[in-house]
Each structure stands twice: as C-alpha cells, then as structure tokens.
Amino acid sequence: MTGKNPDITDFKQLENMLIENEKRYRSLFEESRDAVFFTTREGKVVDANKAAIDLFGITEEDLPNLNAIELYENPADRLKFQQEIEETGAVRDYEVRMRRKDGTGIDCLQTTTIWRANDGSILGYQGIIRDITAHKKADKALQESEKRYRNLYEESKDPIYSITRDGKFIDVNQALLDFAGVSRDEIMKTNVLEFYVNPDDRVRFQQEIERNGAVRDFEVQFREKDGTVHDALLTSTLWRANDGSIMGYQGIIHDVTEQKKLENALKESEEKLRAILAGIKDLITIQNKDLDIIWINQSIRDLWGDVIGKKCYEVYKGLSKPCSDCYIEEIFNEGKTVVIERSDVLPDGKKIDLLITSSPIRDSVGNIVAIVELEKDITARRNLEKQLKDYGENLETLVDERTLELRDSEERYRGLYDSSIDGIASATMDGNIIECNQAFADMFGYSKNEIKIMNYLDFIPGKWRDIVARIISEQILPRGFSDVLEIEGIKQEGIIFPASARIWVIKDEDGRPARMWILVRDITERKKLEGKLKSYTEKLKRLDEERAEELRRKTVELEVLNKELEAFSYAVSHDLRAPLRSINGFSKALLDDYIDVLDAEGRDYLQRVRKATKRMAEIIDELLALSRVTRTEMHREKVDLSNMVHEVLTELQESQPERQVEFIVAPGLVADGDARLLSLVFDNLLGNAWKFTGNKSNAQIEFGVTWKGIDRVFFVRDNGAGFNMEYVNKLFGAFQRLHSPEEFPGVGVGLATVKRIINRHGGRVWAEGEVDKGATFYFTL
Amino acid sequence: MDKEIILLVEDNQDDVLLTKRAFKKSNILNELVVANDGVEALDYLFGTGTYDGRDLSIMPILILLDLRLPKLDGIDVLRRIRTDERTKLIPVVVLTTSKEQKDLIESYSLGANSYIRKPVDFDQFVQAVRQLGLYWVLLNEPPPVIRRD
C-alpha cells in the first residue's frame, strides 16, 4: 500500500519512523497473500498489490485504466457495498461474487474501510479481498456430503444406531424405529437390552467389539415391542471420544428374518424338488457345455449307474464323439428349449420311444450354465398313436369304400327306379305327385310331365278312394307302410284295371311323415291267369278227389283180397293136409292090418303113397312160408349178420354132428333189415350150402363181404355140388330145382324165398357156380 | 272100468279114426269121448243139448281140441272152457293142422296147455299121441276139481 503521511511534526524522527512504517506496511502490502486495493469513491484503482493482480488476472499496465466496478460480476453489488460502507464506515467479511479479467467468476470475501484524508474527507476505500472460491467449493462439498450421509442415514432401510456402552440410544434412524416398533421418544428412554431376546448376546457383542474394534455380521435375535422376534446381523464400530476413550458403538442392524424365512423356504423347496425329482420316473440328466454329465436322477442311475462326470454321448449313445445332430450348443447359444422325439435302446436292450425336452439352466445373472434333458418314455403313447393312426386309415378306407358302395347303391337304385316295370311315384302327404318313373306314366297313359301336376287320387276309381284314405290313416301313418293292396287303377282313357299297390312314407328328421312312395303293378294278366289257375285248380281238385276215392276203393279191395288170401292160405294149410293125413294114415293101417293079403309089390305101392303124401305136405308148408314172407310186415333194425350166420351154422352142425365142415365167417358184419326175414335168408342159403357140400370130404362154407362200386355185397360160398351157369336163371324161381330130391332133398322154394326177402329189403341177389366146384350167392340189402 | 275120460273135439272122421288108432297103438286105454263140432263139445262139457242131464261130476282129464270146427270153432270153444268155473282148470291140448302164428298166439293166450301140429305121416302122429298120452294122462297130476276115482 502506497500512502503518504502529510502530518509531519518531528520531521526527521518522524520521517525515519515514517520510513520505517512505510517499509513495514509496504512489505506487508506487497507480501500479503490477500489482494489489497485502494480505490477512489468512483472506483478508480489507486493502488493494488501483486496478489490482487494475480487474483483478477490483470497486469500492472491495466491498473491505471481499471475501474473497480468492472471486477464485480454483478455491478449492483459494488453500489450496495459502497452504500453500506459509507453508512457504517467499514464492511467486514462481505461475501461477493467477483470476476477475473477473462470473465471467470470468483467467490470473494471483502473487508473494506474508508480511506480518509487527514482532514477527514473521504479519499476512497481501502480493502482486502480474499479468494474463497476453493474454500466455498469445499464447504459446499462438505455440506452436500453431510446432507448425503444424513440422507443415507435417514433413508437407509437398514436400522442404524449410535449407542452408549451401557445401552442408551444416542441416535437412531427411522428404519431402526420401524424395526423396534417404537417411537423416537420411546427409544430414547429404552435400554437396548430390552430388545435382546437373549441378553447374553449383548455381553458377547460388547466383548467382541471392544476387543476387535468392530464386529461384522454378529448374529442376534431381537424382539420387537409387540413381541415379534427378528433374526438380525449386527455390523458395528466403536465410537470414541477425542481423547480415544470408548463412548459407545455405532452400527447397522441387518434384519435377516425374511432372508431366514426365505432360506428355510428355499431349503424346503429344495427338499420338495429333490423328492419330486426322485419320484419322477422319466429320465433326467443335466449336462454342461462340455457335454459332461453333471447331475442325473434315480431313473438314469438305475439304468446306467453313476455316470456323473462322463460325456453324455459316451454314456447314452456309446459314441466316441458328440452326436452329429447334437443341439446342446444351439441351446447354449440361443437359450431356447428344444423338444424332440427319438427312439433309443436302453442298456437292458429295451427299445423305447422318448420325448426329450432340453432346456437351459441359468445362473443368477442369467448365463446359461447347463442343459437339463427330461426324457419321457412315450413308447406306450407312440403305440397308441400308431394304433390310432391305423384305425384312422382303416376308417378312411372304410369311408371310401362306403362312399363307393353308396354311389353304387345310388346308381343301382336309380337304375332300378328307371327300369322298373312296376310304376313308382312319390307324392306329398297331400297326395300331389312329385315325380314318377316311366312305367308309372305308361301304366296310366299320361306323360311324366302331366302326372307331375296330378294327385294320386286321380289314378284311383271313385269307389276305391275311401278305402285308400282309410288305409293311409290305419296302416301307413301308424306303421309307415301299407299291406300289398289289391285295388283298381284308372287310365287316362277311363279304363279300369286291377292293380296291386303298396304305399309307404318317408319321414323327415323330426320323424314326421314327409313324403309318400307309391309302387303300383298292373295285375290284369295275373288276374286272368289267376282265374284260369282257379278253374284248373278246381278241376285238379276234382280229379284228385276222384283218384283218392279210387285209391280208397282199391285199398279196401286189396284189404279184402289180402284177407281172402289169408283165409285161403289157412284153408290150404288145414284142408289140404287133412286128406294127406288120411291117405298116409290109412295106407299105414293097410300095411299094418292087411300085411298078409298084400304081396311085395302092393306093399311097395302103399309105401310110395305114404311117401308122396309126406312130400305133398312139405310142399304145402313151403308154399305157406313163401306166401307168409310176402305178407308179413317188415321191421327194420340193426342186425348182426355175422352172429346170425354163426347161430345157423351151429344148428346145422348139431343136426349132423358127424360132418366135418370148415366155416369161415367174416366178423362184425352188421346191416339194416328185418331180423326174422334175414334169418330165413341164412336158413336157406346156409342150409343149401350145408346140403350141397354133403358129399364133400373137405367141405367149406364161407360168409363174407365184398364191394361192388359203392354197394356192399354179402356172399355165402360153398365148395359143394355147384350148378351149371346155364340154368342160373332158374335158380330163384319157385319150385325150380336143379337136382332131384333123391340127389338132394328139397322142394325148390328156398331160393325163391331168399329172392323175395332180399327184394323186399330193396336189395339184389344173384349167384355164381360151377358144377362140382361150388356156388356163391351174393346179395345186397 | 277106467273112468278117466279124454274129450276129442274133431270134425274129421278120418282123423277121429286115426286118432283112436294112434291111442290104441300107444296103449292109451282111457275112454275117448268124441265131439264132432264146437257146440257138441260144449254140450258135453256143460250137460246141455244132446248131453242134457249128463252127470257133470265127471269131467274129462284132458281135452284134445281141433281149431277148425263147424258151427263154433276151436278158439271159441277154448275161450268158453277157460271162462267157465267148471272147466277152466281142465288141461286143453290144441291138436290141429294149422301152424299159423295167429292160431298159436290165440291158443296160448286163451290158456291152452299145449299145441301140437298133426303130422301127415302116421308113424310120426302115433309118436306124438304116445308122448302126449304119456305126459298128460300118466305123468301130469290133474287139477283137484277133476275127480279121479
């Protein structure tokens, strides 16, 4: 500061003192780190120190032309300052915003006093300006920081506290009040121990924090005012006084109640998940990006064993490198879920169809870390689907076939309708004709078009209309169709003709009659024929009756005849025999009583008479037998022929025990026939064989069977006298004999009897023979 | 005199003669009463007609009955004999020419004791009569109502 003190009293001394002062102040002025100014009241800068020049970014040369007002950012501030200083004489620590030469603003603090002349007049102002920009900035930052921390403190969701060593709260934030469930006033009166569920925790906490200076995540349980218990983690530091002594603790309570709950829930959820996974029969496998199997469920374990850590393609596919169609990389890249179906062979050789769902597994930040594959056995479903498909295809085929059939059917019926020789027409339920076929039109003599505007009653003669109406209400409406009606029709030209008709109705979807169909046939010809037939039938019937009458008459005649024949036979048997007995008896009487009067010749004659009577008696018996064969009724039954032959042969052998005859009888021959008559056949045939082998030493009689085409032929063979085939035709005639009674006894009706019996059985009998070689008699039944 | 009577019902006189001869040849000496038809046979048995008043305490020990008889045939005679208390136990032997099954069945059905067909050959007839007599007259015990003095 350059100043001249004009008041000089002790000039020299004063001058020296002044010089000394001047020096001191000059130095102070020059060296001051604060800017020092001397200005006129108008603002002209009188002097300024180096600090001032630096502060405002000006030069020494600028000073003479510089007005102080230019250094204020807001010039009004200088006026305000000037006013205040002139009123009070000084301004202290006036904070003002000033401006450097380059225009940048600076915060300044001015302390200015009035600069007066010795006479007390105001020369100007002298002031010190301090740049407080940096200070102000720091202060502002501090304020902001303070505010920020205060905010943080107040807004923190975590409870924050300061507390004395003996548990008295100094400061708490809102979160803590919420946490403790009390008001700010209340908590200030409450000791922290009251919040501890277990007060020992407070002791442990104090020991730990005072030993280590801090605790981190100290686990405690606090009880809220309403009794709710919180799990909490304490993080706390020591609060020391300036002298280093421990005043208390400050810290944050981390309420982990929810977290604990979550943890428990998570644990539970995990357990559940584990149980669910264990219960799933589907195959579940998790692979990482390198295709290592990192987790499997029990189903996989059961099949492949513990395969964790192995490559999926090695285990599941038996390959040495990844499958060609591996999609795991795709999932890793695109994060999508892939669903495929595939057939696989399990380690146990079972072939199965799988539905495989492969999904990405992400970590907490969303990066894909693995792939989970859920493989569902859908073999059964596949089979079902296949069956379903087969059914579907089958059904389609059926439908196609059915459609074809229907088309065929439609064509067939259309053809039938068009070509039918019966008239067919359809009509509304009122009887108005809708359409008809050609036969219908022809039958009534109209064109098809004419008929379309007619009513069915137009085709029926008047006398039939009521009847038809009645039939419609009594037959057609209740049951849908009529009987075949024999009525009459009327042609266009008025000709009435007999017709047979049937009417039926077609119902609509609701079951109401919608349409009638009428089928008509012209039965004129039939009626004519029926008339003829009737007369023929009657004629025939008459003829039949006549014939029946004749038959009855004949039958009666026959019965009479038969009776007569029987009577005749009876008479013959009695009346022919009686005289023979007389002849024989009295011849014997003659021989007995008159032996003396008879010569040898006479006796011989009488013997011949007697012999003749006996033969006559035999003939009569045979004749009767023969007639009996013809007359007796047949009783057919199963007959054991072999057995029957045995019996007859046994009888024959007994009648002549001395004879040696070989019997050959085929066993088990059975036939249908009348046992009594067949027995007679064998009596005769075997009797003959026995008789005609009488002269043989190696006699042989055989009964057997042979086949002629489909006919079973029985035979009786002997190796006896045989016969000449020339006379074979005479064999079976009555009383035909090929040998004399002297040669072989017999009357010649045996074979005639055989023939009659066989014929009555519907069979044939024939013979082969050779003289002295034997004979064979064949018969069928 | 042996009172054991045999009744022979026979219309053919030759047969009567031959039968008697056969009896004689066979040494059967019983009295032989001959009825020539069915009616006469019943008259004798029941004391009617020509036999009116006959002592009915005397009944034949054997009846030889032909079937073909005039007036009333043998089957009817047999039926009457078997239905009457007085005669129903008397042995009846049918002695006839017929061998018809119908006759055999009817005779046995009505209670004939035996059925013999008369052989044409007299030697055989004698044989038959001999055996018949031997059996029915000598061996057979007559039923108790017939008195055998």
PDB file of N, CA, C and O in Angstrom, chain A residues 566 569-571 573-575 577-582 584-586 588-589 592-593 610 613-614 617 621 624 628 631 676, chain B residues 10 12-15 17-18 21 25 66-68 96-103 117-125:
ATOM      1  N   GLU A 566    -105.422-164.732 -47.029  1.00  0.00           N
ATOM      2  CA  GLU A 566    -105.063-165.327 -45.738  1.00  0.00           C
ATOM      3  C   GLU A 566    -105.967-166.519 -45.435  1.00  0.00           C
ATOM      4  O   GLU A 566    -105.500-167.582 -45.021  1.00  0.00           O
ATOM      5  N   SER A 569    -104.938-169.284 -47.563  1.00  0.00           N
ATOM      6  CA  SER A 569    -103.753-169.968 -47.064  1.00  0.00           C
ATOM      7  C   SER A 569    -104.108-170.842 -45.864  1.00  0.00           C
ATOM      8  O   SER A 569    -103.644-171.978 -45.741  1.00  0.00           O
ATOM      9  N   TYR A 570    -104.945-170.300 -45.026  1.00  0.00           N
ATOM     10  CA  TYR A 570    -105.338-171.029 -43.824  1.00  0.00           C
ATOM     11  C   TYR A 570    -106.065-172.327 -44.210  1.00  0.00           C
ATOM     12  O   TYR A 570    -105.736-173.407 -43.714  1.00  0.00           O
ATOM     13  N   ALA A 571    -106.945-172.115 -45.172  1.00  0.00           N
ATOM     14  CA  ALA A 571    -107.706-173.267 -45.640  1.00  0.00           C
ATOM     15  C   ALA A 571    -106.762-174.298 -46.244  1.00  0.00           C
ATOM     16  O   ALA A 571    -106.866-175.501 -45.927  1.00  0.00           O
ATOM     17  N   SER A 573    -103.652-174.779 -45.683  1.00  0.00           N
ATOM     18  CA  SER A 573    -102.816-175.466 -44.698  1.00  0.00           C
ATOM     19  C   SER A 573    -103.606-176.531 -43.952  1.00  0.00           C
ATOM     20  O   SER A 573    -103.098-177.593 -43.630  1.00  0.00           O
ATOM     21  N   HIS A 574    -104.886-176.216 -43.664  1.00  0.00           N
ATOM     22  CA  HIS A 574    -105.701-177.204 -42.983  1.00  0.00           C
ATOM     23  C   HIS A 574    -106.236-178.271 -43.929  1.00  0.00           C
ATOM     24  O   HIS A 574    -106.009-179.445 -43.737  1.00  0.00           O
ATOM     25  N   ASP A 575    -106.908-177.742 -44.935  1.00  0.00           N
ATOM     26  CA  ASP A 575    -107.761-178.644 -45.704  1.00  0.00           C
ATOM     27  C   ASP A 575    -107.003-179.507 -46.684  1.00  0.00           C
ATOM     28  O   ASP A 575    -107.476-180.561 -47.084  1.00  0.00           O
ATOM     29  N   ARG A 577    -103.931-180.597 -45.982  1.00  0.00           N
ATOM     30  CA  ARG A 577    -103.150-181.539 -45.174  1.00  0.00           C
ATOM     31  C   ARG A 577    -104.019-182.683 -44.622  1.00  0.00           C
ATOM     32  O   ARG A 577    -103.543-183.825 -44.528  1.00  0.00           O
ATOM     33  N   ALA A 578    -105.250-182.296 -44.285  1.00  0.00           N
ATOM     34  CA  ALA A 578    -106.095-183.318 -43.649  1.00  0.00           C
ATOM     35  C   ALA A 578    -106.257-184.574 -44.528  1.00  0.00           C
ATOM     36  O   ALA A 578    -106.026-185.705 -44.034  1.00  0.00           O
ATOM     37  N   PRO A 579    -106.576-184.399 -45.819  1.00  0.00           N
ATOM     38  CA  PRO A 579    -106.704-185.611 -46.647  1.00  0.00           C
ATOM     39  C   PRO A 579    -105.389-186.386 -46.735  1.00  0.00           C
ATOM     40  O   PRO A 579    -105.374-187.613 -46.760  1.00  0.00           O
ATOM     41  N   LEU A 580    -104.282-185.591 -46.765  1.00  0.00           N
ATOM     42  CA  LEU A 580    -102.992-186.280 -46.869  1.00  0.00           C
ATOM     43  C   LEU A 580    -102.773-187.166 -45.656  1.00  0.00           C
ATOM     44  O   LEU A 580    -102.250-188.274 -45.747  1.00  0.00           O
ATOM     45  N   ARG A 581    -103.203-186.616 -44.524  1.00  0.00           N
ATOM     46  CA  ARG A 581    -103.052-187.413 -43.302  1.00  0.00           C
ATOM     47  C   ARG A 581    -103.864-188.710 -43.406  1.00  0.00           C
ATOM     48  O   ARG A 581    -103.418-189.783 -43.023  1.00  0.00           O
ATOM     49  N   SER A 582    -105.068-188.534 -43.956  1.00  0.00           N
ATOM     50  CA  SER A 582    -105.927-189.714 -44.101  1.00  0.00           C
ATOM     51  C   SER A 582    -105.266-190.749 -45.004  1.00  0.00           C
ATOM     52  O   SER A 582    -105.163-191.938 -44.656  1.00  0.00           O
ATOM     53  N   ASN A 584    -102.188-191.075 -45.828  1.00  0.00           N
ATOM     54  CA  ASN A 584    -100.995-191.640 -45.195  1.00  0.00           C
ATOM     55  C   ASN A 584    -101.388-192.610 -44.070  1.00  0.00           C
ATOM     56  O   ASN A 584    -100.901-193.730 -43.997  1.00  0.00           O
ATOM     57  N   GLY A 585    -102.309-192.138 -43.262  1.00  0.00           N
ATOM     58  CA  GLY A 585    -102.696-192.929 -42.091  1.00  0.00           C
ATOM     59  C   GLY A 585    -103.331-194.270 -42.485  1.00  0.00           C
ATOM     60  O   GLY A 585    -102.970-195.317 -41.946  1.00  0.00           O
ATOM     61  N   PHE A 586    -104.253-194.182 -43.425  1.00  0.00           N
ATOM     62  CA  PHE A 586    -104.925-195.448 -43.786  1.00  0.00           C
ATOM     63  C   PHE A 586    -104.021-196.345 -44.601  1.00  0.00           C
ATOM     64  O   PHE A 586    -104.151-197.564 -44.540  1.00  0.00           O
ATOM     65  N   LYS A 588    -101.017-196.746 -43.976  1.00  0.00           N
ATOM     66  CA  LYS A 588    -100.269-197.390 -42.885  1.00  0.00           C
ATOM     67  C   LYS A 588    -101.124-198.475 -42.218  1.00  0.00           C
ATOM     68  O   LYS A 588    -100.640-199.589 -41.940  1.00  0.00           O
ATOM     69  N   ALA A 589    -102.418-198.108 -42.089  1.00  0.00           N
ATOM     70  CA  ALA A 589    -103.323-199.079 -41.482  1.00  0.00           C
ATOM     71  C   ALA A 589    -103.389-200.350 -42.336  1.00  0.00           C
ATOM     72  O   ALA A 589    -103.362-201.462 -41.814  1.00  0.00           O
ATOM     73  N   ASP A 592    -100.334-202.274 -41.874  1.00  0.00           N
ATOM     74  CA  ASP A 592    -100.260-202.905 -40.543  1.00  0.00           C
ATOM     75  C   ASP A 592    -101.243-204.083 -40.447  1.00  0.00           C
ATOM     76  O   ASP A 592    -100.882-205.174 -40.048  1.00  0.00           O
ATOM     77  N   ASP A 593    -102.479-203.758 -40.868  1.00  0.00           N
ATOM     78  CA  ASP A 593    -103.522-204.730 -40.581  1.00  0.00           C
ATOM     79  C   ASP A 593    -103.692-205.769 -41.695  1.00  0.00           C
ATOM     80  O   ASP A 593    -104.178-206.878 -41.459  1.00  0.00           O
ATOM     81  N   ARG A 610     -97.574-193.277 -49.245  1.00  0.00           N
ATOM     82  CA  ARG A 610     -97.260-192.582 -47.998  1.00  0.00           C
ATOM     83  C   ARG A 610     -96.152-191.525 -48.215  1.00  0.00           C
ATOM     84  O   ARG A 610     -96.206-190.397 -47.708  1.00  0.00           O
ATOM     85  N   THR A 613     -97.485-188.443 -49.895  1.00  0.00           N
ATOM     86  CA  THR A 613     -98.241-187.574 -49.010  1.00  0.00           C
ATOM     87  C   THR A 613     -97.290-186.688 -48.188  1.00  0.00           C
ATOM     88  O   THR A 613     -97.523-185.494 -47.974  1.00  0.00           O
ATOM     89  N   LYS A 614     -96.191-187.284 -47.785  1.00  0.00           N
ATOM     90  CA  LYS A 614     -95.237-186.515 -46.966  1.00  0.00           C
ATOM     91  C   LYS A 614     -94.641-185.359 -47.788  1.00  0.00           C
ATOM     92  O   LYS A 614     -94.514-184.222 -47.317  1.00  0.00           O
ATOM     93  N   ALA A 617     -97.094-182.664 -48.259  1.00  0.00           N
ATOM     94  CA  ALA A 617     -97.202-181.859 -47.034  1.00  0.00           C
ATOM     95  C   ALA A 617     -96.057-180.827 -46.972  1.00  0.00           C
ATOM     96  O   ALA A 617     -96.246-179.658 -46.623  1.00  0.00           O
ATOM     97  N   ASP A 621     -96.271-176.720 -46.891  1.00  0.00           N
ATOM     98  CA  ASP A 621     -95.629-175.894 -45.852  1.00  0.00           C
ATOM     99  C   ASP A 621     -94.742-174.814 -46.477  1.00  0.00           C
ATOM    100  O   ASP A 621     -94.760-173.648 -46.068  1.00  0.00           O
ATOM    101  N   LEU A 624     -96.754-172.078 -48.026  1.00  0.00           N
ATOM    102  CA  LEU A 624     -97.287-171.195 -46.985  1.00  0.00           C
ATOM    103  C   LEU A 624     -96.213-170.229 -46.482  1.00  0.00           C
ATOM    104  O   LEU A 624     -96.450-169.039 -46.299  1.00  0.00           O
ATOM    105  N   ARG A 628     -96.153-166.300 -46.677  1.00  0.00           N
ATOM    106  CA  ARG A 628     -96.017-165.541 -45.428  1.00  0.00           C
ATOM    107  C   ARG A 628     -94.928-164.468 -45.553  1.00  0.00           C
ATOM    108  O   ARG A 628     -95.077-163.355 -45.092  1.00  0.00           O
ATOM    109  N   ARG A 631     -96.314-161.541 -47.147  1.00  0.00           N
ATOM    110  CA  ARG A 631     -97.368-160.842 -46.435  1.00  0.00           C
ATOM    111  C   ARG A 631     -96.909-160.142 -45.151  1.00  0.00           C
ATOM    112  O   ARG A 631     -97.445-159.107 -44.778  1.00  0.00           O
ATOM    113  N   ARG A 676     -86.072-161.331 -38.555  1.00  0.00           N
ATOM    114  CA  ARG A 676     -86.709-162.644 -38.748  1.00  0.00           C
ATOM    115  C   ARG A 676     -86.552-163.092 -40.208  1.00  0.00           C
ATOM    116  O   ARG A 676     -86.205-164.243 -40.484  1.00  0.00           O
TER     117      ARG A 676
ATOM    118  N   GLU B  10    -113.216-183.085 -32.685  1.00  0.00           N
ATOM    119  CA  GLU B  10    -112.665-183.278 -34.043  1.00  0.00           C
ATOM    120  C   GLU B  10    -113.813-183.563 -34.988  1.00  0.00           C
ATOM    121  O   GLU B  10    -114.646-184.443 -34.731  1.00  0.00           O
ATOM    122  N   ASN B  12    -113.355-184.154 -38.415  1.00  0.00           N
ATOM    123  CA  ASN B  12    -112.941-185.044 -39.492  1.00  0.00           C
ATOM    124  C   ASN B  12    -112.936-186.493 -38.987  1.00  0.00           C
ATOM    125  O   ASN B  12    -112.171-186.862 -38.096  1.00  0.00           O
ATOM    126  N   GLN B  13    -113.837-187.291 -39.592  1.00  0.00           N
ATOM    127  CA  GLN B  13    -113.994-188.666 -39.083  1.00  0.00           C
ATOM    128  C   GLN B  13    -112.765-189.514 -39.335  1.00  0.00           C
ATOM    129  O   GLN B  13    -112.423-190.378 -38.537  1.00  0.00           O
ATOM    130  N   ASP B  14    -112.040-189.217 -40.432  1.00  0.00           N
ATOM    131  CA  ASP B  14    -110.776-189.920 -40.693  1.00  0.00           C
ATOM    132  C   ASP B  14    -109.801-189.669 -39.547  1.00  0.00           C
ATOM    133  O   ASP B  14    -109.141-190.578 -39.040  1.00  0.00           O
ATOM    134  N   ASP B  15    -109.739-188.383 -39.161  1.00  0.00           N
ATOM    135  CA  ASP B  15    -108.822-188.025 -38.072  1.00  0.00           C
ATOM    136  C   ASP B  15    -109.239-188.694 -36.765  1.00  0.00           C
ATOM    137  O   ASP B  15    -108.395-189.124 -35.973  1.00  0.00           O
ATOM    138  N   LEU B  17    -110.790-191.500 -36.466  1.00  0.00           N
ATOM    139  CA  LEU B  17    -110.413-192.912 -36.589  1.00  0.00           C
ATOM    140  C   LEU B  17    -108.912-193.096 -36.378  1.00  0.00           C
ATOM    141  O   LEU B  17    -108.462-193.948 -35.606  1.00  0.00           O
ATOM    142  N   LEU B  18    -108.144-192.232 -37.046  1.00  0.00           N
ATOM    143  CA  LEU B  18    -106.685-192.341 -36.959  1.00  0.00           C
ATOM    144  C   LEU B  18    -106.208-192.025 -35.536  1.00  0.00           C
ATOM    145  O   LEU B  18    -105.261-192.633 -35.044  1.00  0.00           O
ATOM    146  N   ARG B  21    -106.876-194.935 -33.392  1.00  0.00           N
ATOM    147  CA  ARG B  21    -105.906-195.969 -33.739  1.00  0.00           C
ATOM    148  C   ARG B  21    -104.552-195.636 -33.095  1.00  0.00           C
ATOM    149  O   ARG B  21    -103.889-196.526 -32.546  1.00  0.00           O
ATOM    150  N   LYS B  25    -102.582-197.835 -30.507  1.00  0.00           N
ATOM    151  CA  LYS B  25    -101.196-198.244 -30.784  1.00  0.00           C
ATOM    152  C   LYS B  25    -100.279-197.800 -29.659  1.00  0.00           C
ATOM    153  O   LYS B  25     -99.246-198.404 -29.407  1.00  0.00           O
ATOM    154  N   ASP B  66    -109.403-179.586 -31.782  1.00  0.00           N
ATOM    155  CA  ASP B  66    -109.037-179.116 -33.133  1.00  0.00           C
ATOM    156  C   ASP B  66    -109.511-177.670 -33.225  1.00  0.00           C
ATOM    157  O   ASP B  66    -110.405-177.255 -32.496  1.00  0.00           O
ATOM    158  N   LEU B  67    -108.845-176.862 -34.110  1.00  0.00           N
ATOM    159  CA  LEU B  67    -109.265-175.467 -34.181  1.00  0.00           C
ATOM    160  C   LEU B  67    -110.311-175.224 -35.263  1.00  0.00           C
ATOM    161  O   LEU B  67    -111.216-174.432 -35.098  1.00  0.00           O
ATOM    162  N   ARG B  68    -110.145-175.895 -36.380  1.00  0.00           N
ATOM    163  CA  ARG B  68    -111.111-175.675 -37.467  1.00  0.00           C
ATOM    164  C   ARG B  68    -112.294-176.626 -37.286  1.00  0.00           C
ATOM    165  O   ARG B  68    -112.220-177.808 -37.601  1.00  0.00           O
ATOM    166  N   THR B  96    -104.019-179.743 -33.992  1.00  0.00           N
ATOM    167  CA  THR B  96    -104.571-179.166 -35.216  1.00  0.00           C
ATOM    168  C   THR B  96    -103.608-179.289 -36.377  1.00  0.00           C
ATOM    169  O   THR B  96    -102.466-179.727 -36.197  1.00  0.00           O
ATOM    170  N   THR B  97    -104.080-178.915 -37.559  1.00  0.00           N
ATOM    171  CA  THR B  97    -103.263-178.995 -38.759  1.00  0.00           C
ATOM    172  C   THR B  97    -102.495-177.683 -38.970  1.00  0.00           C
ATOM    173  O   THR B  97    -101.437-177.646 -39.564  1.00  0.00           O
ATOM    174  N   SER B  98    -103.080-176.617 -38.442  1.00  0.00           N
ATOM    175  CA  SER B  98    -102.521-175.271 -38.700  1.00  0.00           C
ATOM    176  C   SER B  98    -101.206-175.026 -37.945  1.00  0.00           C
ATOM    177  O   SER B  98    -101.007-175.493 -36.834  1.00  0.00           O
ATOM    178  N   LYS B  99    -100.335-174.295 -38.595  1.00  0.00           N
ATOM    179  CA  LYS B  99     -99.097-173.869 -37.934  1.00  0.00           C
ATOM    180  C   LYS B  99     -99.052-172.331 -37.939  1.00  0.00           C
ATOM    181  O   LYS B  99     -98.024-171.739 -37.668  1.00  0.00           O
ATOM    182  N   GLU B 100    -100.226-171.721 -38.284  1.00  0.00           N
ATOM    183  CA  GLU B 100    -100.281-170.257 -38.375  1.00  0.00           C
ATOM    184  C   GLU B 100     -99.961-169.626 -37.010  1.00  0.00           C
ATOM    185  O   GLU B 100    -100.463-170.065 -35.974  1.00  0.00           O
ATOM    186  N   GLN B 101     -99.172-168.584 -37.066  1.00  0.00           N
ATOM    187  CA  GLN B 101     -98.743-167.919 -35.829  1.00  0.00           C
ATOM    188  C   GLN B 101     -99.954-167.380 -35.074  1.00  0.00           C
ATOM    189  O   GLN B 101    -100.006-167.432 -33.851  1.00  0.00           O
ATOM    190  N   LYS B 102    -100.882-166.856 -35.845  1.00  0.00           N
ATOM    191  CA  LYS B 102    -102.095-166.290 -35.261  1.00  0.00           C
ATOM    192  C   LYS B 102    -102.778-167.317 -34.347  1.00  0.00           C
ATOM    193  O   LYS B 102    -103.159-166.992 -33.223  1.00  0.00           O
ATOM    194  N   ASP B 103    -102.901-168.558 -34.844  1.00  0.00           N
ATOM    195  CA  ASP B 103    -103.550-169.621 -34.071  1.00  0.00           C
ATOM    196  C   ASP B 103    -102.771-169.956 -32.811  1.00  0.00           C
ATOM    197  O   ASP B 103    -103.328-170.106 -31.721  1.00  0.00           O
ATOM    198  N   ARG B 117     -99.058-179.871 -33.666  1.00  0.00           N
ATOM    199  CA  ARG B 117     -99.495-179.902 -35.068  1.00  0.00           C
ATOM    200  C   ARG B 117     -99.512-181.376 -35.533  1.00  0.00           C
ATOM    201  O   ARG B 117     -98.531-182.095 -35.377  1.00  0.00           O
ATOM    202  N   LYS B 118    -100.648-181.727 -36.075  1.00  0.00           N
ATOM    203  CA  LYS B 118    -100.776-183.148 -36.509  1.00  0.00           C
ATOM    204  C   LYS B 118     -99.853-183.400 -37.686  1.00  0.00           C
ATOM    205  O   LYS B 118     -99.992-182.773 -38.737  1.00  0.00           O
ATOM    206  N   PRO B 119     -98.897-184.334 -37.568  1.00  0.00           N
ATOM    207  CA  PRO B 119     -98.029-184.655 -38.708  1.00  0.00           C
ATOM    208  C   PRO B 119     -98.834-185.435 -39.750  1.00  0.00           C
ATOM    209  O   PRO B 119     -99.755-186.160 -39.394  1.00  0.00           O
ATOM    210  N   VAL B 120     -98.422-185.263 -41.013  1.00  0.00           N
ATOM    211  CA  VAL B 120     -99.112-186.025 -42.085  1.00  0.00           C
ATOM    212  C   VAL B 120     -98.759-187.502 -41.974  1.00  0.00           C
ATOM    213  O   VAL B 120     -99.609-188.392 -42.093  1.00  0.00           O
ATOM    214  N   ASP B 121     -97.501-187.728 -41.676  1.00  0.00           N
ATOM    215  CA  ASP B 121     -97.040-189.128 -41.602  1.00  0.00           C
ATOM    216  C   ASP B 121     -97.590-189.801 -40.356  1.00  0.00           C
ATOM    217  O   ASP B 121     -97.444-189.306 -39.241  1.00  0.00           O
ATOM    218  N   PHE B 122     -98.294-190.878 -40.525  1.00  0.00           N
ATOM    219  CA  PHE B 122     -98.979-191.548 -39.424  1.00  0.00           C
ATOM    220  C   PHE B 122     -98.013-192.052 -38.349  1.00  0.00           C
ATOM    221  O   PHE B 122     -98.299-191.983 -37.162  1.00  0.00           O
ATOM    222  N   ASP B 123     -96.875-192.524 -38.759  1.00  0.00           N
ATOM    223  CA  ASP B 123     -95.881-193.006 -37.781  1.00  0.00           C
ATOM    224  C   ASP B 123     -95.522-191.881 -36.810  1.00  0.00           C
ATOM    225  O   ASP B 123     -95.441-192.076 -35.594  1.00  0.00           O
ATOM    226  N   GLN B 124     -95.317-190.708 -37.410  1.00  0.00           N
ATOM    227  CA  GLN B 124     -94.980-189.565 -36.560  1.00  0.00           C
ATOM    228  C   GLN B 124     -96.171-189.189 -35.682  1.00  0.00           C
ATOM    229  O   GLN B 124     -96.015-188.772 -34.528  1.00  0.00           O
ATOM    230  N   PHE B 125     -97.382-189.322 -36.213  1.00  0.00           N
ATOM    231  CA  PHE B 125     -98.592-188.999 -35.459  1.00  0.00           C
ATOM    232  C   PHE B 125     -98.724-189.913 -34.250  1.00  0.00           C
ATOM    233  O   PHE B 125     -98.980-189.471 -33.132  1.00  0.00           O
TER     234      PHE B 125
END
